[in-house]
Amino acid sequence: MSAPEVSVRVDRLTKSYGRLTALSDVSLTIRDGEVLGLIGPNGAGKTTLFECIAGLLPHEAGTILRGRESLTTRARASHIFYLPDAIAPWPAQTVSWALDFAIGFFGGHAERRDEVVQRLELGPLLESPIGTLSKGQRKRAVLGVGMLTPHPLLLADEPFDGLDLRQTREVGAALRDHAAQGRTLFLSIHQISDAARMCDRFVLLSGGRICGEGTIDELAAHAPSRASDAPRPSSLEEIFLALT
């Protein structure tokens, strides 16, 4: 069985703000067609990492690659679409306008519009200005925009923030189905239980450093037991605590 193709590889990325090192020698691989979860505590550097990968922030060292080729900032703009957390784009425009803009401006998937509206329950919100939406409604609208763009890799920072339990499950299922249609997803997820249910593989980030990358089984194999006679950690939460 051949190894999955690599969508993007981050190689020894370092980013500093003055004397503060936000990311230190970060390396990771994003595979085509997978749902990769970025897990880490507040202040770990998750948003900084996403902004560097997307080309929004410069970095002092390291490379973003596709195959063996370095991806310039311009090349990343056509390969990667980034959805930041807690944004309200085009507040005076309606949800319907935003979805159509994503399709028209980026050359997105018009044939998927109705499906995205249905899966994210955006129908009742289509004629509402984005600036009038609640946090959870705005999150679903922005995810709809991201799901309609044509970029092979979608980065989403906290895609479930503001959603209740039912909405989190339904949006998670919609994103999984979206990935099954050929999209690669890299998601920063605060709730470890959501990440465990949602993602194929995981990147553990703490203090700006990578502490592990792999499936739950692969990470568990590297996680030390808390006592010599104790079993190895098996849940993602236990593994995260053991490795970070």
Coordinates of C-alpha atoms in Angstrom, one line a residue:
M1 CA 0.0 0.0 0.0
S2 CA 1.5 3.3 -1.1
A3 CA 1.9 6.2 1.4
P4 CA -0.7 9.0 1.1
E5 CA 0.4 12.0 -1.0
V6 CA 1.5 15.1 0.9
S7 CA -0.6 18.2 0.5
V8 CA 1.8 20.5 2.5
R9 CA 4.9 20.0 4.5
V10 CA 6.1 22.4 7.1
D11 CA 9.8 22.1 7.7
R12 CA 11.6 23.6 10.7
L13 CA 9.4 26.7 11.0
T14 CA 10.4 29.4 13.5
K15 CA 8.4 32.6 14.3
S16 CA 9.3 35.2 16.9
Y17 CA 7.8 38.4 18.2
G18 CA 10.7 40.3 19.6
R19 CA 12.3 38.2 22.3
L20 CA 9.3 35.9 22.4
T21 CA 9.6 32.7 20.3
A22 CA 6.0 31.8 19.3
L23 CA 7.0 28.8 17.2
S24 CA 10.3 26.9 17.4
D25 CA 11.6 24.5 14.8
V26 CA 8.1 23.3 13.9
S27 CA 7.8 20.5 11.4
L28 CA 4.7 18.6 10.3
T29 CA 3.0 16.9 7.3
I30 CA -0.5 17.5 6.0
R31 CA -1.6 14.6 3.8
D32 CA -4.0 14.9 0.9
G33 CA -7.6 14.1 1.7
E34 CA -7.1 13.8 5.5
V35 CA -8.7 15.6 8.4
L36 CA -5.7 16.7 10.5
G37 CA -6.3 18.1 14.0
L38 CA -4.1 20.7 15.7
I39 CA -4.3 20.3 19.5
G40 CA -2.8 22.6 22.1
P41 CA -3.5 24.7 25.1
N42 CA -4.2 28.5 24.9
G43 CA -1.0 30.3 23.9
A44 CA 0.6 27.2 22.3
G45 CA 1.0 29.0 19.0
K46 CA -1.8 27.4 17.0
T47 CA -3.1 30.6 15.4
T48 CA 0.4 31.8 14.7
L49 CA 1.1 28.5 13.0
F50 CA -2.0 28.7 10.8
E51 CA -1.2 32.3 9.9
C52 CA 2.4 31.4 8.9
I53 CA 1.2 28.4 6.8
A54 CA -1.4 30.6 5.1
G55 CA 1.2 33.3 4.3
L56 CA -0.3 36.0 6.5
L57 CA 2.7 36.2 8.8
P58 CA 6.4 36.2 7.9
H59 CA 8.6 33.7 9.7
E60 CA 12.3 33.9 10.5
A61 CA 13.2 30.4 9.5
G62 CA 11.8 27.3 7.9
T63 CA 10.0 26.4 4.7
I64 CA 6.4 25.6 3.5
L65 CA 6.6 22.9 0.8
R66 CA 4.3 21.1 -1.7
G67 CA 6.2 18.0 -2.7
R68 CA 9.8 19.2 -3.1
E69 CA 8.9 22.7 -4.1
S70 CA 8.8 25.6 -1.7
L71 CA 5.4 27.3 -1.7
T72 CA 5.7 31.1 -2.1
T73 CA 3.2 33.3 -0.4
R74 CA 1.5 33.8 -3.8
A75 CA 1.4 30.1 -4.4
R76 CA -0.1 29.4 -1.0
A77 CA -2.9 31.9 -1.8
S78 CA -4.2 29.6 -4.5
H79 CA -3.5 26.3 -2.6
I80 CA -4.7 27.2 0.9
F81 CA -7.8 28.9 2.2
Y82 CA -7.7 30.0 5.8
L83 CA -10.7 30.7 8.0
P84 CA -9.6 32.6 11.2
D85 CA -11.6 32.3 14.4
A86 CA -14.1 35.0 15.5
I87 CA -14.3 36.9 12.3
A88 CA -17.4 38.7 10.9
P89 CA -16.5 39.4 7.2
W90 CA -18.8 41.7 5.2
P91 CA -21.0 42.6 8.2
A92 CA -23.5 44.6 6.0
Q93 CA -23.8 41.8 3.4
T94 CA -26.2 38.9 3.6
V95 CA -25.2 35.3 4.1
S96 CA -26.5 34.5 0.6
W97 CA -24.2 37.3 -0.8
A98 CA -21.2 35.9 1.0
L99 CA -21.7 32.4 -0.3
D100 CA -22.2 33.7 -3.9
F101 CA -19.1 35.9 -3.5
A102 CA -17.0 32.9 -2.5
I103 CA -18.2 31.1 -5.6
G104 CA -17.7 34.0 -7.9
F105 CA -14.5 35.6 -6.6
F106 CA -12.6 32.4 -5.9
G107 CA -14.1 30.3 -8.7
G108 CA -15.8 28.1 -6.1
H109 CA -18.2 25.1 -6.3
A110 CA -21.6 26.5 -7.4
E111 CA -23.0 23.0 -7.6
R112 CA -22.4 22.5 -3.9
R113 CA -24.1 25.6 -2.7
D114 CA -27.5 24.0 -1.9
E115 CA -25.8 21.1 -0.2
V116 CA -23.7 23.4 2.0
V117 CA -26.7 25.5 2.9
Q118 CA -28.7 22.4 3.9
R119 CA -25.9 20.7 5.8
L120 CA -25.0 23.8 7.8
E121 CA -28.7 24.8 8.3
L122 CA -28.1 28.2 6.6
G123 CA -31.5 28.4 4.9
P124 CA -33.2 30.6 7.5
L125 CA -30.1 32.9 7.6
L126 CA -29.6 33.5 3.9
E127 CA -31.2 37.0 3.8
S128 CA -29.7 38.1 7.2
P129 CA -26.7 40.5 7.3
I130 CA -23.7 38.7 8.7
G131 CA -23.2 41.5 11.3
T132 CA -26.6 40.7 12.8
L133 CA -25.9 36.9 13.4
S134 CA -25.1 35.3 16.7
K135 CA -21.7 33.8 17.3
G136 CA -22.8 30.3 16.3
Q137 CA -24.8 31.4 13.3
R138 CA -21.8 33.5 12.1
K139 CA -19.5 30.5 12.6
R140 CA -21.7 28.3 10.4
A141 CA -22.0 31.0 7.7
V142 CA -18.2 31.5 7.6
L143 CA -17.7 27.7 7.4
G144 CA -20.1 27.7 4.5
V145 CA -17.9 30.2 2.7
G146 CA -14.8 28.1 3.3
M147 CA -16.5 24.9 2.1
L148 CA -17.4 26.6 -1.2
T149 CA -13.9 27.7 -2.1
P150 CA -11.8 25.6 -4.5
H151 CA -8.5 25.6 -2.7
P152 CA -7.2 22.1 -2.1
L153 CA -6.4 22.7 1.6
L154 CA -8.8 24.4 4.1
L155 CA -7.4 25.7 7.4
A156 CA -10.0 26.4 10.0
D157 CA -9.2 27.9 13.4
E158 CA -11.7 26.6 16.0
P159 CA -14.5 25.6 13.6
F160 CA -16.8 24.5 16.5
D161 CA -16.4 27.6 18.7
G162 CA -19.9 29.0 19.5
L163 CA -21.8 25.9 18.5
D164 CA -23.9 23.8 20.8
L165 CA -23.4 20.0 21.2
R166 CA -25.9 19.1 18.4
Q167 CA -24.6 21.7 16.0
T168 CA -21.0 20.6 16.7
R169 CA -21.9 17.0 15.8
E170 CA -23.8 18.0 12.7
V171 CA -21.1 20.5 11.5
G172 CA -18.4 17.9 12.2
A173 CA -20.3 15.3 10.1
A174 CA -20.6 17.9 7.3
L175 CA -16.9 18.6 7.4
R176 CA -16.1 14.9 7.3
D177 CA -18.3 14.4 4.3
H178 CA -16.6 17.5 2.7
A179 CA -13.2 15.9 3.2
A180 CA -14.5 12.7 1.6
Q181 CA -15.2 14.6 -1.5
G182 CA -11.5 15.3 -1.9
R183 CA -10.8 18.3 0.3
T184 CA -7.9 18.3 2.8
L185 CA -8.7 19.8 6.2
F186 CA -6.4 21.1 8.9
L187 CA -8.5 22.1 12.0
S188 CA -7.5 23.7 15.2
I189 CA -9.8 22.2 17.8
H190 CA -9.9 23.3 21.5
Q191 CA -12.1 20.4 22.8
I192 CA -10.1 17.2 22.7
S193 CA -13.2 15.0 22.6
D194 CA -14.3 16.8 19.4
A195 CA -10.9 16.4 17.8
A196 CA -10.8 12.7 18.7
R197 CA -14.2 12.1 17.0
M198 CA -13.4 14.3 14.0
C199 CA -9.8 13.8 12.9
D200 CA -7.8 11.1 11.2
R201 CA -4.5 12.3 12.7
F202 CA -3.3 14.9 15.2
V203 CA -0.5 17.4 15.7
L204 CA 0.2 18.2 19.4
L205 CA 1.6 21.7 19.9
S206 CA 2.7 23.1 23.3
G207 CA 4.9 26.1 24.0
G208 CA 5.5 26.7 20.3
R209 CA 7.0 23.2 19.8
I210 CA 5.6 20.0 18.2
C211 CA 5.2 17.3 20.9
G212 CA 3.8 14.6 18.6
E213 CA 2.2 13.9 15.3
G214 CA 0.2 10.8 14.2
T215 CA -2.9 8.7 14.7
I216 CA -4.1 8.0 18.3
D217 CA -2.4 4.6 18.1
E218 CA 0.9 6.1 16.8
L219 CA 0.9 8.8 19.5
A220 CA 0.0 6.3 22.2
A221 CA 3.1 4.2 21.3
H222 CA 5.3 7.2 22.2
A223 CA 3.4 8.3 25.3
P224 CA 5.1 7.4 28.6
S225 CA 3.1 5.7 31.4
R226 CA 2.7 7.7 34.6
A227 CA 3.9 4.7 36.6
S228 CA 6.1 1.7 35.7
D229 CA 3.2 -0.7 36.2
A230 CA 0.5 1.5 34.6
P231 CA -0.8 0.9 31.1
R232 CA 0.1 3.3 28.3
P233 CA -2.3 6.2 27.8
S234 CA -5.0 5.3 25.3
S235 CA -7.4 8.2 25.0
L236 CA -6.4 11.4 23.1
E237 CA -6.7 13.4 26.3
E238 CA -4.4 11.1 28.3
I239 CA -1.9 11.0 25.4
F240 CA -1.9 14.8 25.2
L241 CA -1.2 15.2 28.9
A242 CA 1.5 12.5 28.7
L243 CA 3.3 14.1 25.7
T244 CA 3.0 17.7 26.7

